[in-house]
Tab-separated table of C-alpha atoms in Angstrom:
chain	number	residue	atom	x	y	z
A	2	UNK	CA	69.970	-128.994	-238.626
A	3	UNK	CA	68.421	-125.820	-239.545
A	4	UNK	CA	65.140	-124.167	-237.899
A	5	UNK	CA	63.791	-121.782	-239.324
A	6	UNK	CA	60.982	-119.526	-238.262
A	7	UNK	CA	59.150	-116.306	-239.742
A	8	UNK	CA	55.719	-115.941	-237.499
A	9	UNK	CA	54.456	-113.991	-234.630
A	10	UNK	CA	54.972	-116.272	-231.786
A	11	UNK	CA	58.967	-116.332	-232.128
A	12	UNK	CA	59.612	-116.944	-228.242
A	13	UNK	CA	56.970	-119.820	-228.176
A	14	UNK	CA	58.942	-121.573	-231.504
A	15	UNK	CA	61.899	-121.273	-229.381
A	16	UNK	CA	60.609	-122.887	-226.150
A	17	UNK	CA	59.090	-125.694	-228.502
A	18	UNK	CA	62.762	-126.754	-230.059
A	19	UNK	CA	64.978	-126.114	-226.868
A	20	UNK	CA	65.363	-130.046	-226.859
A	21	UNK	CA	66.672	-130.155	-229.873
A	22	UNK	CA	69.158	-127.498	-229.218
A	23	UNK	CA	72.537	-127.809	-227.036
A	24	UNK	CA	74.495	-124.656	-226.050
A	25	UNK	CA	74.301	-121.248	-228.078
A	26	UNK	CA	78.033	-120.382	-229.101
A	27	UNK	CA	76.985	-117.898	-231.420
A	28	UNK	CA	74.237	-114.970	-232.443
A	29	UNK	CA	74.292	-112.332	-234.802
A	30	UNK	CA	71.089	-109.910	-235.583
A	31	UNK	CA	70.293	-107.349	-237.797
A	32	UNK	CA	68.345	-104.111	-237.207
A	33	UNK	CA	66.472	-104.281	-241.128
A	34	UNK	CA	65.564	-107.076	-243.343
A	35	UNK	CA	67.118	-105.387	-245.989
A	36	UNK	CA	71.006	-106.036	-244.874
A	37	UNK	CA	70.704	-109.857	-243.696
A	38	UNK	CA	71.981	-112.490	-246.126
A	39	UNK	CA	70.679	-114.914	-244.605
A	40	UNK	CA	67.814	-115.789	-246.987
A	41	UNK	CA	65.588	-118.769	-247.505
A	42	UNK	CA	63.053	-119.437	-250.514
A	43	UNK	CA	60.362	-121.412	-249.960
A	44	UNK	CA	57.227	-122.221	-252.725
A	45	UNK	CA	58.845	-119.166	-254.464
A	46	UNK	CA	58.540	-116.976	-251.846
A	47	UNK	CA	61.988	-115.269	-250.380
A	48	UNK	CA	62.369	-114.530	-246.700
A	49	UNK	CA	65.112	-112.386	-245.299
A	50	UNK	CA	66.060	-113.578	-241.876
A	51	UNK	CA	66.947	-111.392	-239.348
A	52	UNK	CA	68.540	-113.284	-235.765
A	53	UNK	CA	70.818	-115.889	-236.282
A	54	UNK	CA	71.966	-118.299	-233.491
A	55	UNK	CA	74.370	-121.359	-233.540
A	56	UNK	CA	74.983	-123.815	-231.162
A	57	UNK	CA	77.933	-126.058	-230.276
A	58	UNK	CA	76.829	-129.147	-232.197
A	59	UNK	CA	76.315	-127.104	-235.379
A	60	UNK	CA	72.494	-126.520	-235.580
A	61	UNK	CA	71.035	-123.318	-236.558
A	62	UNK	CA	68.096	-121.370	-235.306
A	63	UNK	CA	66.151	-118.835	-237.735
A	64	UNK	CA	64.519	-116.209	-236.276
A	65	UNK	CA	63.035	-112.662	-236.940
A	66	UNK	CA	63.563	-110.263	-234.220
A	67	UNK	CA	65.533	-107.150	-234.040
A	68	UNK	CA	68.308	-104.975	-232.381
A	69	UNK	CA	69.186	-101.411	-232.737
A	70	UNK	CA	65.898	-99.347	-231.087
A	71	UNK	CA	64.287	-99.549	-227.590
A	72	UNK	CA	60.937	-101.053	-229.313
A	73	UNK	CA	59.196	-105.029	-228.930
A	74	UNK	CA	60.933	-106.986	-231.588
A	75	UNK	CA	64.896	-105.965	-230.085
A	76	UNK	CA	62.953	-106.777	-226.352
A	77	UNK	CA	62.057	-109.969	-228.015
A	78	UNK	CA	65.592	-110.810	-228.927
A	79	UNK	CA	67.341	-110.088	-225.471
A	80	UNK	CA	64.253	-112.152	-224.053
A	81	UNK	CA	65.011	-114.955	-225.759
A	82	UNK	CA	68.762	-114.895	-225.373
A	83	UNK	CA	67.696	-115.291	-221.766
A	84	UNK	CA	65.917	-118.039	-222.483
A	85	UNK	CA	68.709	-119.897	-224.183
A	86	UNK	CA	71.112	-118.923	-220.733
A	87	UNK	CA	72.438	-116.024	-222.569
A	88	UNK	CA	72.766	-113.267	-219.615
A	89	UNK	CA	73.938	-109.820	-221.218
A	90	UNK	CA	72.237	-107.666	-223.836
A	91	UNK	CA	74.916	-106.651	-226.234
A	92	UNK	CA	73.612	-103.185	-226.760
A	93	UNK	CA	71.092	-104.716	-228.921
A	94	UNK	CA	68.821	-102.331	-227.722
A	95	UNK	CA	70.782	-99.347	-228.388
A	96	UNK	CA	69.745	-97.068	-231.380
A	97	UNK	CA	71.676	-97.125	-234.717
A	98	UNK	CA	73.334	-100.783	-233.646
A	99	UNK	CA	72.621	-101.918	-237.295
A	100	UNK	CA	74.660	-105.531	-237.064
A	101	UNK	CA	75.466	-107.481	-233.913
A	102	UNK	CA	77.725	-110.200	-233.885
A	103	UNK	CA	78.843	-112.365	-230.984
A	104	UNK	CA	80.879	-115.746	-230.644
A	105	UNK	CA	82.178	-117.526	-227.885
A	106	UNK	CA	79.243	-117.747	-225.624
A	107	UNK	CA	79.030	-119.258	-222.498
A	108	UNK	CA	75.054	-119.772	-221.361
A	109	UNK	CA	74.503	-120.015	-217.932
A	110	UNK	CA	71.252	-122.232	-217.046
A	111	UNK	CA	71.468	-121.296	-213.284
A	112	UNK	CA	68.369	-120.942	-211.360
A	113	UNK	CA	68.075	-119.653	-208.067
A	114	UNK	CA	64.871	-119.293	-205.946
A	115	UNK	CA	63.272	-118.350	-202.204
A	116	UNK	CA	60.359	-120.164	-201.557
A	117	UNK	CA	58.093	-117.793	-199.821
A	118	UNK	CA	55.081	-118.789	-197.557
A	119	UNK	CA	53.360	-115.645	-198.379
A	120	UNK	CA	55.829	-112.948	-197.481
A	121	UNK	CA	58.241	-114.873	-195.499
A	122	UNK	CA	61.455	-116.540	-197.257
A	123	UNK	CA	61.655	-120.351	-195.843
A	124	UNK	CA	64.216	-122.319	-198.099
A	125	UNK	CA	66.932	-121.149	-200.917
A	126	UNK	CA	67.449	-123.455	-203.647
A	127	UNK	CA	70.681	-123.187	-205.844
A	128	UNK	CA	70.083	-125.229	-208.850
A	129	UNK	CA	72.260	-125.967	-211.840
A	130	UNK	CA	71.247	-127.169	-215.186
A	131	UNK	CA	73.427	-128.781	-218.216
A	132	UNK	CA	70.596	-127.495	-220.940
A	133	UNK	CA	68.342	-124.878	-221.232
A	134	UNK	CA	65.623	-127.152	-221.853
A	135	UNK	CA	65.753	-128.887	-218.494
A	136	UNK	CA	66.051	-125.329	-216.675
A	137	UNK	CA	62.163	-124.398	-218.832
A	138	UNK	CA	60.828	-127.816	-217.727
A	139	UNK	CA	61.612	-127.354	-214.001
A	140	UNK	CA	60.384	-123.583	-214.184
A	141	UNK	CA	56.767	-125.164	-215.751
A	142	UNK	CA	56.569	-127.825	-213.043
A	143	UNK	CA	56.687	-125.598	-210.369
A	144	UNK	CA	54.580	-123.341	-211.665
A	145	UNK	CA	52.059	-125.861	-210.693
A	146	UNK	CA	52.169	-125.258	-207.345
A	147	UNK	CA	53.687	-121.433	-206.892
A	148	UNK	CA	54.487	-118.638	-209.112
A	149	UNK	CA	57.880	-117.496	-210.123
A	150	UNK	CA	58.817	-113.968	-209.821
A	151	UNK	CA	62.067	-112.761	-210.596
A	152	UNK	CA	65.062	-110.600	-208.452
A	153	UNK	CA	67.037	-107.563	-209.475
A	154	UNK	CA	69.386	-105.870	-207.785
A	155	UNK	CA	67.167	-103.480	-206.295
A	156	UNK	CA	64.978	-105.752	-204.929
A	157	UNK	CA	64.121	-106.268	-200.907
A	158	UNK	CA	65.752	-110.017	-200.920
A	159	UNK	CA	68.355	-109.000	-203.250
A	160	UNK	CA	70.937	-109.730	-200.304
A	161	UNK	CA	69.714	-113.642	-200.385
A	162	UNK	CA	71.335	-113.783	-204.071
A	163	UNK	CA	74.406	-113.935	-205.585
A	164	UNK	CA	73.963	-112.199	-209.043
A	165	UNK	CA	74.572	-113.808	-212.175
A	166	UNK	CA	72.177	-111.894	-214.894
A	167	UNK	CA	73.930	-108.430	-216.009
A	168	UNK	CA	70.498	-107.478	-218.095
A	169	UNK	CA	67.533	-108.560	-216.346
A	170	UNK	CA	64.714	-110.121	-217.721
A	171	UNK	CA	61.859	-111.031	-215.024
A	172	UNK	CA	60.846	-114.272	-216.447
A	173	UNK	CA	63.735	-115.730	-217.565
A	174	UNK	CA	65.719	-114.376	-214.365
A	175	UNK	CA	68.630	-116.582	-213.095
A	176	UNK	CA	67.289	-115.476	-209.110
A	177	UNK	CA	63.738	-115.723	-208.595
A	178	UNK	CA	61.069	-115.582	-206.017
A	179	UNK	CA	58.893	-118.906	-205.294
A	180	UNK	CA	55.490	-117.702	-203.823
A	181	UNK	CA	53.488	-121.067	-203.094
A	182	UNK	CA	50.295	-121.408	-203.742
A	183	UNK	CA	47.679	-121.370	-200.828
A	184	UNK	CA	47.094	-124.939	-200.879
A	185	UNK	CA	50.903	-125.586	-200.300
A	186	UNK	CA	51.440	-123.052	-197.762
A	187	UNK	CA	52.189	-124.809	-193.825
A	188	UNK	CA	49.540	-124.051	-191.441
A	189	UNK	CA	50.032	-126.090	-188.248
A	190	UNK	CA	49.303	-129.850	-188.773
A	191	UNK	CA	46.942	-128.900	-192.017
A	192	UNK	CA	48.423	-129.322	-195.640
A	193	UNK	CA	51.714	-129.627	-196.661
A	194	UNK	CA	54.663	-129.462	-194.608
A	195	UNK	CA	58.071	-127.331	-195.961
A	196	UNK	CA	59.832	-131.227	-195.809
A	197	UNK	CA	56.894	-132.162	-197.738
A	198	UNK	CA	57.365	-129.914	-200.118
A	199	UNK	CA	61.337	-129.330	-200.088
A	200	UNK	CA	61.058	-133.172	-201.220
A	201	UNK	CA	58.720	-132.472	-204.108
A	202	UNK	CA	61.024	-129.435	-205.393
A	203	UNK	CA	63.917	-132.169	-204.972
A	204	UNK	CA	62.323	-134.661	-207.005
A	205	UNK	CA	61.571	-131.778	-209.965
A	206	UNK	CA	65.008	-130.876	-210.253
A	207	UNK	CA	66.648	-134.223	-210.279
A	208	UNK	CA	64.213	-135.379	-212.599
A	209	UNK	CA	65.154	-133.037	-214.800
A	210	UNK	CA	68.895	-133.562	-214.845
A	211	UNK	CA	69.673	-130.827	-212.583
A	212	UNK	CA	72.367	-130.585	-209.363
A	213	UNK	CA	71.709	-128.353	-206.380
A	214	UNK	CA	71.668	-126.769	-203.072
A	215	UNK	CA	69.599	-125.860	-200.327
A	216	UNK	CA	69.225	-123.921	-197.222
A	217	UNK	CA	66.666	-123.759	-194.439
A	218	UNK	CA	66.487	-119.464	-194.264
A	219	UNK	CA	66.433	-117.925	-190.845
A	220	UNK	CA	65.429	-114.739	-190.084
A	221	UNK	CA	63.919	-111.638	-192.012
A	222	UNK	CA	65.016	-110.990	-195.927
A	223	UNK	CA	66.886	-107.415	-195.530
A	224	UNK	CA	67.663	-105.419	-191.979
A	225	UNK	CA	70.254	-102.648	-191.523
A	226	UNK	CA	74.194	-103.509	-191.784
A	227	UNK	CA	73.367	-106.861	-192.265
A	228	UNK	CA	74.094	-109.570	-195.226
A	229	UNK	CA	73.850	-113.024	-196.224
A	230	UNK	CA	75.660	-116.179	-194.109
A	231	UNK	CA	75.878	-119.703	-195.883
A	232	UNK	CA	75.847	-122.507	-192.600
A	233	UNK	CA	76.659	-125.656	-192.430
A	234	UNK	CA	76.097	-127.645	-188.848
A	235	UNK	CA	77.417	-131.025	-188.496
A	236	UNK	CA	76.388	-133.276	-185.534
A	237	UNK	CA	77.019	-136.959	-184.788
A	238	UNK	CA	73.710	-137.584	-187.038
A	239	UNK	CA	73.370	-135.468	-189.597
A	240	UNK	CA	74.849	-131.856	-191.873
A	241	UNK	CA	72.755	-129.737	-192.156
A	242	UNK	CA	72.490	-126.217	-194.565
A	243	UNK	CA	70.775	-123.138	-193.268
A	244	UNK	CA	71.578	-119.528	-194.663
A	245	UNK	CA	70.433	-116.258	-192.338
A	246	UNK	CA	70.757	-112.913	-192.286
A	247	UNK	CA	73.375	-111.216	-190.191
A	248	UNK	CA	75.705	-108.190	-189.058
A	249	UNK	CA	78.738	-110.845	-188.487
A	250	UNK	CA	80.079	-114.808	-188.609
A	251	UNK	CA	79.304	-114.829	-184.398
A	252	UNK	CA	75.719	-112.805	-185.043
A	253	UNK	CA	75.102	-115.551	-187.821
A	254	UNK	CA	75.425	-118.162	-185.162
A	255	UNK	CA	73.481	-116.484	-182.263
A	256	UNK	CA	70.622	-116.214	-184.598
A	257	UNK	CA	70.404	-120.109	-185.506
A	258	UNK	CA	71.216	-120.812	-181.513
A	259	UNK	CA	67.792	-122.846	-181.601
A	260	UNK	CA	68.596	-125.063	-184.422
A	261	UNK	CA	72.293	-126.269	-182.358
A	262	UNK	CA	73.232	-128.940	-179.429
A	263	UNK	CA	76.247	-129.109	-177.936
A	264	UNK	CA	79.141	-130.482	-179.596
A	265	UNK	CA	77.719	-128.925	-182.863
A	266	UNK	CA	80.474	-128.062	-185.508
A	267	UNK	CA	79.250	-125.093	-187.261
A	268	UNK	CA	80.849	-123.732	-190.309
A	269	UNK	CA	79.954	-119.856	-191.176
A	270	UNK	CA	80.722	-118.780	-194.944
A	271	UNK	CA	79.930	-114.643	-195.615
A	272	UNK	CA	81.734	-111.419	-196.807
A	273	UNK	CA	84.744	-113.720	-198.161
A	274	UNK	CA	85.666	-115.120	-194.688
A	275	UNK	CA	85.059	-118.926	-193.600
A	276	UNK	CA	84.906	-119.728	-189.636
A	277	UNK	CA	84.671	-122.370	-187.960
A	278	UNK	CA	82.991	-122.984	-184.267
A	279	UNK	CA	82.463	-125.376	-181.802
A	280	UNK	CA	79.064	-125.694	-179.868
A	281	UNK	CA	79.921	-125.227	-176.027
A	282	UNK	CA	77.561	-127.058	-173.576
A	283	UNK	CA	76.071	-123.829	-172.741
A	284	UNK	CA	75.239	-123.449	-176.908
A	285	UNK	CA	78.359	-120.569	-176.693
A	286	UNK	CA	80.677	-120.727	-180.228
A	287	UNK	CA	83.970	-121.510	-179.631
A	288	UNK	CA	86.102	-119.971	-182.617
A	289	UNK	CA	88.352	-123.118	-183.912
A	290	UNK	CA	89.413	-121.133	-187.334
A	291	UNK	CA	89.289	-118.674	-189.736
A	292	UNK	CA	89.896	-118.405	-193.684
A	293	UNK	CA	89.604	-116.144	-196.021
A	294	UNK	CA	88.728	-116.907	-199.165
């Protein structure tokens, strides 16, 4: 199937066919009109089109964006590879780039987010999605209850995220930031609780095909000498997934001492190492082994 589309709103004609659309394997765009051959006439009039994409079943998307200058319609284009999981910009925005051509794609429909209760990071979601469609729909449905923002490098909670966009593009960012509404954030016994709404995030991303993690965040989002510590705790009852902010793999547990009981086993993933401990009856970590990984 072809689609083919010559108006204004090019990233809203995208967003309306990603269901019809599996995986992009292949792009190629033009900086002028004038070179593409890929041409369609239509009640006798002849269109020149400029941004090509393929995907993996066969189907065609015709579009008429730009690369090769820093203006709007090359923006466009890296925007909407974005969109379609497409996480580089291919000097498209570099001047005198008059034909870009790139096969073998491999879209990446991650999305990561911190939900914040105003300023204060509560729970990290790691979410996975086969389609680039079901990534959009779970980005609209929480929208209805928080607004995303996305993560660079630079950014103050940078050090919560592992990266996976090498050109970054705030809304269609694979890490993003999850402010909740007011009506959704915890006060006391009023509202929502983070369960509550942990659940509802849950049911989104299921719902929409998708696979993921989570972790309960503990402590502040970025301190001196410090970086990010995946935990697991297993009791008798239950595993449970936290993630904190730390200087080492002991630090990581002292700061989560109130979430652990004796006999706790506590695995400690950060800076490529894996330890394990052992909660002592006075809630001291007994070191049981180390991997690196």
């Amino acid at each position: 199937m072809r689609y083919k589309y010559n108006g204004t709103e090019t990233k809203e004609f995208v967003r309306s066919i990603l269901p019809l659309i599996s995986d992009i394997c292949k792009f190629q765009v033009f900086r002028e009109a004038k070179d593409s051959s890929f041409v369609s006439i239509e009640d006798g009039i002849e269109t020149r089109y400029t941004f090509i994409l393929e995907d993996e079943k066969g189907n065609e998307v015709w579009l008429n964006t730009l690369c090769g200058y820093g203006g709007g319609s090359p923006r466009e284009t890296v925007a909407i590879l974005q969109l379609l999981g497409i996480r580089e910009d291919f000097d498209i925005l570099v001047e005198g780039n008059d034909h870009i051509v790139v096969e073998n794609l491999q879209p990446n429909h991650s999305l990561n987010f911190l939900i914040m209760a105003q300023e204060n990071p509560v729970i990290l979601f790691n979410a996975r999605f086969k389609t680039a469609a079901d990534r959009l729909n779970v980005m609209r449905s929480l929208g209805c209850f928080g607004l995303m923002a996305g993560v660079n490098k630079d950014n103050e909670l940078s050090d919560f995220f592992t990266f996976e966009d090498t050109y970054f593009v705030d809304d269609y960012a694979v890490n993003q930031r999850f402010y909740l509404d007011q009506g959704f954030i915890p006060k006391g016994r009023e509202g929502y609780t983070l369960r509550q709404i942990c659940s509802m995030v849950q049911a989104i991303i299921l719902g929409n095909h998708g696979a993921f993690n989570f972790y309960d965040v503990i402590g502040g989002a970025k301190e001196e000498q410090v970086i990010k510590f995946n935990i697991m705790i297993t009791s008798s009852y239950e595993t449970r997934n936290l993630t904190t902010m730390a200087k080492d793999h002991r630090d990581a547990v002292h700061r989560i001492k109130g979430q652990l009981n004796p006999e706790d086993l506590v695995v400690v993933d950060g800076d490529r190492v894996s330890k394990r401990y052992k909660i002592a009856e006075n809630l001291n970590a007994i070191e049981l082994a180390s991997y690196n990984y």
